[in-house]
Short mmCIF file of the C-alpha atoms (twelve columns), coordinates in Angstrom:
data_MODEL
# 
_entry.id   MODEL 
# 
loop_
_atom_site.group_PDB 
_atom_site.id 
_atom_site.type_symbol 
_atom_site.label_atom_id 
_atom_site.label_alt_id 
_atom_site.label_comp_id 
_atom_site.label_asym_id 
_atom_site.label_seq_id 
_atom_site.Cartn_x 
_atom_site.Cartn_y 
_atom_site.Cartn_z 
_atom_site.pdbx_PDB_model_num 
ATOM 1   C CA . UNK A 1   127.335 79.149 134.670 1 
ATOM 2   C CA . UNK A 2   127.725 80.215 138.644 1 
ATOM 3   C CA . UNK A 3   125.394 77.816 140.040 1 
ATOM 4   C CA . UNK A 4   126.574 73.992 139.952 1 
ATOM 5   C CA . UNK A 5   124.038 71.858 141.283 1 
ATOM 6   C CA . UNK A 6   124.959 68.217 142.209 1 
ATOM 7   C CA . UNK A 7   122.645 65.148 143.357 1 
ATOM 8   C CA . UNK A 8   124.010 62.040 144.623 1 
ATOM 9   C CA . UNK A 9   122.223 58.745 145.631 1 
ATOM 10  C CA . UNK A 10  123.707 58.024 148.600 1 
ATOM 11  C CA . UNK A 11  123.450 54.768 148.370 1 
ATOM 12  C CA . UNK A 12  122.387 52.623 145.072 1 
ATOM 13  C CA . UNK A 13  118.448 51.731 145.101 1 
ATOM 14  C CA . UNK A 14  116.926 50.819 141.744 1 
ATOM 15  C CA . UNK A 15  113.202 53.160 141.094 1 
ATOM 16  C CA . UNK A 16  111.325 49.832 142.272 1 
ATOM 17  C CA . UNK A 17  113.462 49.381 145.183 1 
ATOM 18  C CA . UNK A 18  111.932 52.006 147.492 1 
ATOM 19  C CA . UNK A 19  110.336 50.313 150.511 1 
ATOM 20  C CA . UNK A 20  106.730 49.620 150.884 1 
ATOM 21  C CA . UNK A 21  104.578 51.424 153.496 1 
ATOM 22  C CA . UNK A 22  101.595 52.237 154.491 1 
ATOM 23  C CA . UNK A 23  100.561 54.953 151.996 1 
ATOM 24  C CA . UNK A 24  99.070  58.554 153.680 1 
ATOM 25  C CA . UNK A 25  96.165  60.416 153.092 1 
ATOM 26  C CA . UNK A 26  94.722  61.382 149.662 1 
ATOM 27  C CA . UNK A 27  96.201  65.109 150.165 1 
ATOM 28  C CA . UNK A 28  99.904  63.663 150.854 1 
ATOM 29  C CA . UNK A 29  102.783 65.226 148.040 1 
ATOM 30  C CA . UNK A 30  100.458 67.945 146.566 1 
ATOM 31  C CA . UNK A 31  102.711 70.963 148.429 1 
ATOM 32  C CA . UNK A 32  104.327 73.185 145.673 1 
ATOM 33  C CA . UNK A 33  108.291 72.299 145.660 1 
ATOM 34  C CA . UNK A 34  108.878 75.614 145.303 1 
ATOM 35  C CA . UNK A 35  106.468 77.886 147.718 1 
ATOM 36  C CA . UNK A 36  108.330 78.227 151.192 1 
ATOM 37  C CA . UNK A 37  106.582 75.863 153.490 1 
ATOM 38  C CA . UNK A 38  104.588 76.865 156.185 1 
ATOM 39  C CA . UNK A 39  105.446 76.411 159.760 1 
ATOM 40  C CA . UNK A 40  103.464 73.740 161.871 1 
ATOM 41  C CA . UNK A 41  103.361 72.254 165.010 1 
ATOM 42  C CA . UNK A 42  103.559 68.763 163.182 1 
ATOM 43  C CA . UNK A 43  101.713 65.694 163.891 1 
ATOM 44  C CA . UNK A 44  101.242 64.416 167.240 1 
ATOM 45  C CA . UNK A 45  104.491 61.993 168.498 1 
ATOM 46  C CA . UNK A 46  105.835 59.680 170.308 1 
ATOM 47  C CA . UNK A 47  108.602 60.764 173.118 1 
ATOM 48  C CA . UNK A 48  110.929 59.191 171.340 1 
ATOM 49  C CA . UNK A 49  109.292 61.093 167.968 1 
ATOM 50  C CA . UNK A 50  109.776 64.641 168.692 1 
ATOM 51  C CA . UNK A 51  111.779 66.809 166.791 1 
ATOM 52  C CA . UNK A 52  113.539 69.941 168.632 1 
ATOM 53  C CA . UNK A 53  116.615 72.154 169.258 1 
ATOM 54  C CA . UNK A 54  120.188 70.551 169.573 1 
ATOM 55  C CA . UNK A 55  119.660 70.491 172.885 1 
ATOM 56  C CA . UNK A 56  116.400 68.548 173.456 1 
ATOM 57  C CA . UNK A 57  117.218 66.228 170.854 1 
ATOM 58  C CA . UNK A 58  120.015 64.951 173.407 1 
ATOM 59  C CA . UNK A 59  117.636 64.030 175.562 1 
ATOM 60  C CA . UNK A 60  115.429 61.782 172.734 1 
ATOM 61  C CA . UNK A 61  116.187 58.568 171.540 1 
ATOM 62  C CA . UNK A 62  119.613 58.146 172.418 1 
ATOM 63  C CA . UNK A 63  119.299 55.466 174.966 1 
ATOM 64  C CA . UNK A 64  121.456 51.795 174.239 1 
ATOM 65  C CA . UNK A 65  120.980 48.522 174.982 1 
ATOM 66  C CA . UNK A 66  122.272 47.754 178.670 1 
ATOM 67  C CA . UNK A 67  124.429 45.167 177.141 1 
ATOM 68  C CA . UNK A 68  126.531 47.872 175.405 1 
ATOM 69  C CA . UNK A 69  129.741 49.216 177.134 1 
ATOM 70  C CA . UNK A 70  133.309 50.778 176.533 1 
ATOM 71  C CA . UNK A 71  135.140 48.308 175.047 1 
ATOM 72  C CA . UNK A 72  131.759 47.634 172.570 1 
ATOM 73  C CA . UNK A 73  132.133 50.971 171.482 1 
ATOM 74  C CA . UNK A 74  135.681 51.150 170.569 1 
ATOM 75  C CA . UNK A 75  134.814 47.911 168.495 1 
ATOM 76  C CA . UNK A 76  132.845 49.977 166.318 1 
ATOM 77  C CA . UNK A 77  135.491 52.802 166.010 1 
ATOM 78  C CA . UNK A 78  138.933 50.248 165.717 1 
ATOM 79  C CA . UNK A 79  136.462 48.227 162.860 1 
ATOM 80  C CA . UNK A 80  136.376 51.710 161.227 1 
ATOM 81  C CA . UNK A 81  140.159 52.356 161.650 1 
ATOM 82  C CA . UNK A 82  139.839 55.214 163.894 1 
ATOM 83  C CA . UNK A 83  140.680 54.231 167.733 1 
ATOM 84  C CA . UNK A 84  144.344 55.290 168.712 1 
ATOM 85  C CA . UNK A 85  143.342 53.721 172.492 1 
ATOM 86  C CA . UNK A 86  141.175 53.324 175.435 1 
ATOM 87  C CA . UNK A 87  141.973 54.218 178.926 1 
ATOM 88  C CA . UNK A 88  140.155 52.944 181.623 1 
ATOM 89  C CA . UNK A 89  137.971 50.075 182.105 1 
ATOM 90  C CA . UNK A 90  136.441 48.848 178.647 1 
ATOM 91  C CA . UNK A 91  133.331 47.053 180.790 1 
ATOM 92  C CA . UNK A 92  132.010 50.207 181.886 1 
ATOM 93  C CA . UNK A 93  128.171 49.944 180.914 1 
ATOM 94  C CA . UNK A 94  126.917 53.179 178.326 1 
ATOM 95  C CA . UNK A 95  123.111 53.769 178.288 1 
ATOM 96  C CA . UNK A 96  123.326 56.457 176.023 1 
ATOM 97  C CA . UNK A 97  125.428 59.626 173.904 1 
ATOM 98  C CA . UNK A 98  125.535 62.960 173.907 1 
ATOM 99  C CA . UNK A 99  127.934 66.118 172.109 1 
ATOM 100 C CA . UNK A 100 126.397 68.766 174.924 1 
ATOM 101 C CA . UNK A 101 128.000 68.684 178.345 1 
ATOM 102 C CA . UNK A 102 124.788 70.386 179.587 1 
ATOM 103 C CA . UNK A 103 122.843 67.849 178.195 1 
ATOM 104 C CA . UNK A 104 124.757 64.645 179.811 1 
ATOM 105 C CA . UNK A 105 122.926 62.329 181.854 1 
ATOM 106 C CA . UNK A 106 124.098 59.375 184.014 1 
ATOM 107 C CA . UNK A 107 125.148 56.910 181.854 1 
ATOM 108 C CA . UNK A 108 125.862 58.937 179.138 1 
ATOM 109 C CA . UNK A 109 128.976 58.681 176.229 1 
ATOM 110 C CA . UNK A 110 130.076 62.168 175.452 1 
ATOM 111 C CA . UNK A 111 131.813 62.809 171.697 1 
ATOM 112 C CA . UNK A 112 134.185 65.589 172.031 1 
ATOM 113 C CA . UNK A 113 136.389 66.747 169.119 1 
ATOM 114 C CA . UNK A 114 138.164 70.232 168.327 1 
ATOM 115 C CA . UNK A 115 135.872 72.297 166.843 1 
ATOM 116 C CA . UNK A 116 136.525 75.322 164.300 1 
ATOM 117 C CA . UNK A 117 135.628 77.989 167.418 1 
ATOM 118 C CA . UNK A 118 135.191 75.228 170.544 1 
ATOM 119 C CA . UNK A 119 137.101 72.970 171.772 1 
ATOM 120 C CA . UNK A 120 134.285 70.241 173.493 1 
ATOM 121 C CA . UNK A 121 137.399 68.476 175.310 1 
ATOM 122 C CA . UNK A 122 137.079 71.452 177.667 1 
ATOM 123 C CA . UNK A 123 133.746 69.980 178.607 1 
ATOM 124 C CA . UNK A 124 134.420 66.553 178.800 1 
ATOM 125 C CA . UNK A 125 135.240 66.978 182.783 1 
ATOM 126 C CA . UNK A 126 131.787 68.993 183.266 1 
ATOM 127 C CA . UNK A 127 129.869 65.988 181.113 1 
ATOM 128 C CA . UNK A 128 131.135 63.619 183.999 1 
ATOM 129 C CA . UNK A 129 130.366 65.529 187.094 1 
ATOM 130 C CA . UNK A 130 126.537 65.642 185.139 1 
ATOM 131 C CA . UNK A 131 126.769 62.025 185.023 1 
ATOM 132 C CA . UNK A 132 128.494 60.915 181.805 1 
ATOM 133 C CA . UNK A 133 130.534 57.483 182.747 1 
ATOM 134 C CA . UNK A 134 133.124 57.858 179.373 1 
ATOM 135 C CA . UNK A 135 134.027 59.993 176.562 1 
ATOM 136 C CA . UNK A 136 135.093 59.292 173.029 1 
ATOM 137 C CA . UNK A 137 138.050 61.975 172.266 1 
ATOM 138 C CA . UNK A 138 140.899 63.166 170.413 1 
ATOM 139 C CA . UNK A 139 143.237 63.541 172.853 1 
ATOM 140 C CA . UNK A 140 143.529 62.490 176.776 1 
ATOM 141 C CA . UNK A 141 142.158 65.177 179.234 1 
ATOM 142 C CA . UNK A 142 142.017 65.194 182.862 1 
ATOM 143 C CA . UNK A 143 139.138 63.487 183.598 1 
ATOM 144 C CA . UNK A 144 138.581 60.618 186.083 1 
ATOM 145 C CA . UNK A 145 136.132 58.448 183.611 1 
ATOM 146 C CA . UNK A 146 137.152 55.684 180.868 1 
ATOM 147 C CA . UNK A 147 138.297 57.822 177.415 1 
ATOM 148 C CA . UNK A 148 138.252 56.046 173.906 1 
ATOM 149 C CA . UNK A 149 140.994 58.210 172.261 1 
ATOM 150 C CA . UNK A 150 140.329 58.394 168.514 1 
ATOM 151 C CA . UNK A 151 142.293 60.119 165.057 1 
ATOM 152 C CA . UNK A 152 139.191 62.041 164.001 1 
ATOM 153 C CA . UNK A 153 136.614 62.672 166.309 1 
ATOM 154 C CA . UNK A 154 133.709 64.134 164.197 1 
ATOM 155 C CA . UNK A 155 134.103 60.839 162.396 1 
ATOM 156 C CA . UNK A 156 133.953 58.659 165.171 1 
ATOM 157 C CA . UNK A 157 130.847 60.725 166.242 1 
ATOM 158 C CA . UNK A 158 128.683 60.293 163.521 1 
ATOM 159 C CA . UNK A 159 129.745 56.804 163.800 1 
ATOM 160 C CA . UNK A 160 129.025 56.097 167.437 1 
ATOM 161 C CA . UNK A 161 125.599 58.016 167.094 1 
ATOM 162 C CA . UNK A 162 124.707 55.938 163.742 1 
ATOM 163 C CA . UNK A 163 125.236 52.680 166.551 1 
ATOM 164 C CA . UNK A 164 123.863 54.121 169.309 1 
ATOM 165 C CA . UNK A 165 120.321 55.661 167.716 1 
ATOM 166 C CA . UNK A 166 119.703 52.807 165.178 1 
ATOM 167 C CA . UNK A 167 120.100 53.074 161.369 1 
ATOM 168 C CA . UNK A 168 117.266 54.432 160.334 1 
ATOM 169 C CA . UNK A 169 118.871 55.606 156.730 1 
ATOM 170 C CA . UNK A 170 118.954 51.596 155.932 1 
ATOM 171 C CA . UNK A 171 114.852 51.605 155.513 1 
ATOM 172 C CA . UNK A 172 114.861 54.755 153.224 1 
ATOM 173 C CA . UNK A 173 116.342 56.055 149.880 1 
ATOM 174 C CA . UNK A 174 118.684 58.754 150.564 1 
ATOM 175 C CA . UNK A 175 119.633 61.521 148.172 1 
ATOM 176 C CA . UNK A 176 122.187 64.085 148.600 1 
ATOM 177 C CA . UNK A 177 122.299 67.422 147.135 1 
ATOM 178 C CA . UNK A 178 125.440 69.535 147.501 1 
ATOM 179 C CA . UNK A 179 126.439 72.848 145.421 1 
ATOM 180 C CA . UNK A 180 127.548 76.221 145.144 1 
ATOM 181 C CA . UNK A 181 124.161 77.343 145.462 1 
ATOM 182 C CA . UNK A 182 120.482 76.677 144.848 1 
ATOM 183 C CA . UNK A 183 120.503 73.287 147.436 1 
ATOM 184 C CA . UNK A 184 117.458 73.783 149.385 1 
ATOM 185 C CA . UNK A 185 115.170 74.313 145.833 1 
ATOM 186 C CA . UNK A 186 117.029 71.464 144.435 1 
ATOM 187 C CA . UNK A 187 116.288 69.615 147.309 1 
ATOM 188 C CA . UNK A 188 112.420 70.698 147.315 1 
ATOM 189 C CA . UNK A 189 112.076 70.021 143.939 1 
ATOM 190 C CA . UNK A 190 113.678 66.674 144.447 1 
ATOM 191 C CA . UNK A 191 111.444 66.013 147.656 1 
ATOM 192 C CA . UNK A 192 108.625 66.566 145.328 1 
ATOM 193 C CA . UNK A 193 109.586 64.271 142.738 1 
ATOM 194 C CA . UNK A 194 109.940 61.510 145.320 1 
ATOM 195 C CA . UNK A 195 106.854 61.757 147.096 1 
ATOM 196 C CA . UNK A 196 104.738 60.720 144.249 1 
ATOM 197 C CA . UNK A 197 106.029 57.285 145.244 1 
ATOM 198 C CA . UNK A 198 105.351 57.641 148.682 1 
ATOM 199 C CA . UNK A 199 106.337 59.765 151.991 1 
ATOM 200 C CA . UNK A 200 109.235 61.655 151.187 1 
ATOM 201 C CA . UNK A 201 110.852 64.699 153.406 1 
ATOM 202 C CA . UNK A 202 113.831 67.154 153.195 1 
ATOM 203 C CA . UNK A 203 116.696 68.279 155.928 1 
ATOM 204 C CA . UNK A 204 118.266 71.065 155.217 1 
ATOM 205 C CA . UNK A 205 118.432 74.726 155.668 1 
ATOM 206 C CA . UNK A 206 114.834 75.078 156.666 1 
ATOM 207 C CA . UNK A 207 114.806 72.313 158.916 1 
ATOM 208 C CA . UNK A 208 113.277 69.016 158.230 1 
ATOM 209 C CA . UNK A 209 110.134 69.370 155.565 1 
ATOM 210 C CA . UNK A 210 107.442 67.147 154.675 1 
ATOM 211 C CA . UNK A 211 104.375 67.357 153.117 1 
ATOM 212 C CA . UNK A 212 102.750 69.514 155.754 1 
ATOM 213 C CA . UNK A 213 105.623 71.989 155.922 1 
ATOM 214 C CA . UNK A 214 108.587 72.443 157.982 1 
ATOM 215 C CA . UNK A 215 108.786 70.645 161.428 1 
ATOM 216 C CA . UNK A 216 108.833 73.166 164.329 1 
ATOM 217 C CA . UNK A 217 111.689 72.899 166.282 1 
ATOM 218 C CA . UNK A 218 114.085 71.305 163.193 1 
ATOM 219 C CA . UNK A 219 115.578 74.699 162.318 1 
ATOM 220 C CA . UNK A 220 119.560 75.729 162.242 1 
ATOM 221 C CA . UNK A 221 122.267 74.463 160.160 1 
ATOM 222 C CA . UNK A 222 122.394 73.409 156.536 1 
ATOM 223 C CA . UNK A 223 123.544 70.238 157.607 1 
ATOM 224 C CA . UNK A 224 123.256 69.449 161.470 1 
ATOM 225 C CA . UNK A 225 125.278 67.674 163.783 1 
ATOM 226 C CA . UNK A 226 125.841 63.966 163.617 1 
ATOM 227 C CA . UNK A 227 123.575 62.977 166.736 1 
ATOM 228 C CA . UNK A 228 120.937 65.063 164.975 1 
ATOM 229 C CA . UNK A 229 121.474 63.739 162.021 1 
ATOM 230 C CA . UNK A 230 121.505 60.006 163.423 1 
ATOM 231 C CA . UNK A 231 118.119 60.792 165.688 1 
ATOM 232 C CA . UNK A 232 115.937 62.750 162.733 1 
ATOM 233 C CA . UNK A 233 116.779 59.957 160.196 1 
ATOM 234 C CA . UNK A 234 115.722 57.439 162.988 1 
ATOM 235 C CA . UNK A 235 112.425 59.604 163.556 1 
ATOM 236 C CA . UNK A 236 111.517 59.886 159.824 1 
ATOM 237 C CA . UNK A 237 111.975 55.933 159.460 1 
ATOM 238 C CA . UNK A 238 110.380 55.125 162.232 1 
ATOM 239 C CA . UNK A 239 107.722 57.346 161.274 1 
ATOM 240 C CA . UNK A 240 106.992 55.805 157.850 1 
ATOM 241 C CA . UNK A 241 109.093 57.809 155.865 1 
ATOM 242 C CA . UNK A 242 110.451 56.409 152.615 1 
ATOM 243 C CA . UNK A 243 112.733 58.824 151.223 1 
ATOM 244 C CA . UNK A 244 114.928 61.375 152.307 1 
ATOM 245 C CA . UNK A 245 116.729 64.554 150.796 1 
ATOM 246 C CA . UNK A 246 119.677 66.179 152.270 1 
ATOM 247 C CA . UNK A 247 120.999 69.308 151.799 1 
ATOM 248 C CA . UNK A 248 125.040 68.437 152.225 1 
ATOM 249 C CA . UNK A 249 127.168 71.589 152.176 1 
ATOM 250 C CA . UNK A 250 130.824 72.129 151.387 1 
ATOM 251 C CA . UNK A 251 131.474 72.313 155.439 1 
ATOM 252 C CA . UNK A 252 129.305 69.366 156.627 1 
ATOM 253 C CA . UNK A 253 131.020 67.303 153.746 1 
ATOM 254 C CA . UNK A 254 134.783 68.434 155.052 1 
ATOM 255 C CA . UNK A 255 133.535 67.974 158.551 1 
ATOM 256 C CA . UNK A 256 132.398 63.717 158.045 1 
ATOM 257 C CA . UNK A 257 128.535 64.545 159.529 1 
ATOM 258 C CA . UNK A 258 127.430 62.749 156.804 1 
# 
């Protein structure tokens, strides 16, 4: 057999435990799991709503609580057993994250970490001169803002955007399908199991897919990054959304964006 298929609950919900919403239209769930869905501009949103390239969705829905600073954040990470140190003032106010140097803003947190091809600590003095007042990172760099040195910094990442966004995942049952090959039918098919219970949507290679098609804008990686990962499972809970599929590959799984 070359093709081994896997599905895991990411996190245990019994079949009556989904959460209750507002139910859709009477044409929501008929799309055929296994037809390649149809590109569409998607329903109108909120700012805060909008789905879009890696870079845009920097800019949406990654704004904290004034209340949250430095020293909050490498709470989160030394909870998690990550943080090595923090240099710098730890009551340095953060209004929001970002993994883009071109996308920092004032007040920003930048996540760097050594990439297979990049090297984001390279950036982390550009992300300050845009406006970003700290960085989380795996090793110092010359750069004259706070720096929350961590052991893994993809980790700390999808932890720190998980904080910063809101935990959308929490309202939702989440499946994960990972395999050889064959993950984005399994994960149609699965999507299409699901939403005879209610709204249910896929990310994945395609992008993110509901029953209307595939979100314009959503397309790239099997499995994104973890600030796009954080702010579309934000969007699709905040949105009504009551399950979620995810298309977790071999490289996203090594990598801790999920």
């Amino acid at each position: 057999v070359d093709e081994l298929f896997a599905v895991h609950e990411m996190r245990p919900v019994g079949e009556a435990q989904l959460p209750q919403r507002q139910r859709p239209g009477p044409h929501h769930g008929r799309q055929n799991a296994l037809a390649a869905p149809k590109q569409i501009p998607g329903p109108p949103l909120h700012r805060h709503d909008r789905m879009g390239n890696a870079r845009e969705l920097a800019r949406v829905a990654t704004r904290l609580p004034p209340s949250c600073t430095v020293g909050s954040v490498g709470e989160i990470l030394r909870s998690a057993g990550l943080l090595r140190e923090i240099h710098g003032p730890e009551d340095v106010v953060v209004m929001g994250v970002c993994q883009d140097s071109r996308d920092a803003r004032p007040g920003d947190l930048f996540l760097a970490w050594r990439g297979d091809s990049v090297d984001a600590h390279d950036y982390v003095e550009g992300a300050a001169k845009s406006g970003a007042v700290a960085a989380v990172v795996e090793r110092s760099v010359d750069a004259d803002i706070p720096q929350i040195v961590v052991t893994d910094g993809r980790r700390a990442a999808a932890l720190v955007a998980r904080a910063v966004v809101g935990v959308g995942e929490q309202d939702m049952l989440m499946v994960g399908v990972t395999g050889t090959n064959g993950k984005t039918t399994t994960a149609l098919l699965v999507r299409h199991l699901m939403a005879a219970r209610g709204p249910a949507a896929v990310v994945g290679t395609l992008g993110v897919v509901d029953a209307d098609g595939v979100r314009a804008g959503t397309e790239g990686l099997t499995t994104p990054g973890p600030v796009q990962v954080a702010v579309w499972l934000w969007q699709l809970a905040d949105g009504g959304m009551e399950a979620v599929v995810m298309e977790a590959s071999s490289h996203a799984l090594e990598q801790h964006r999920l």
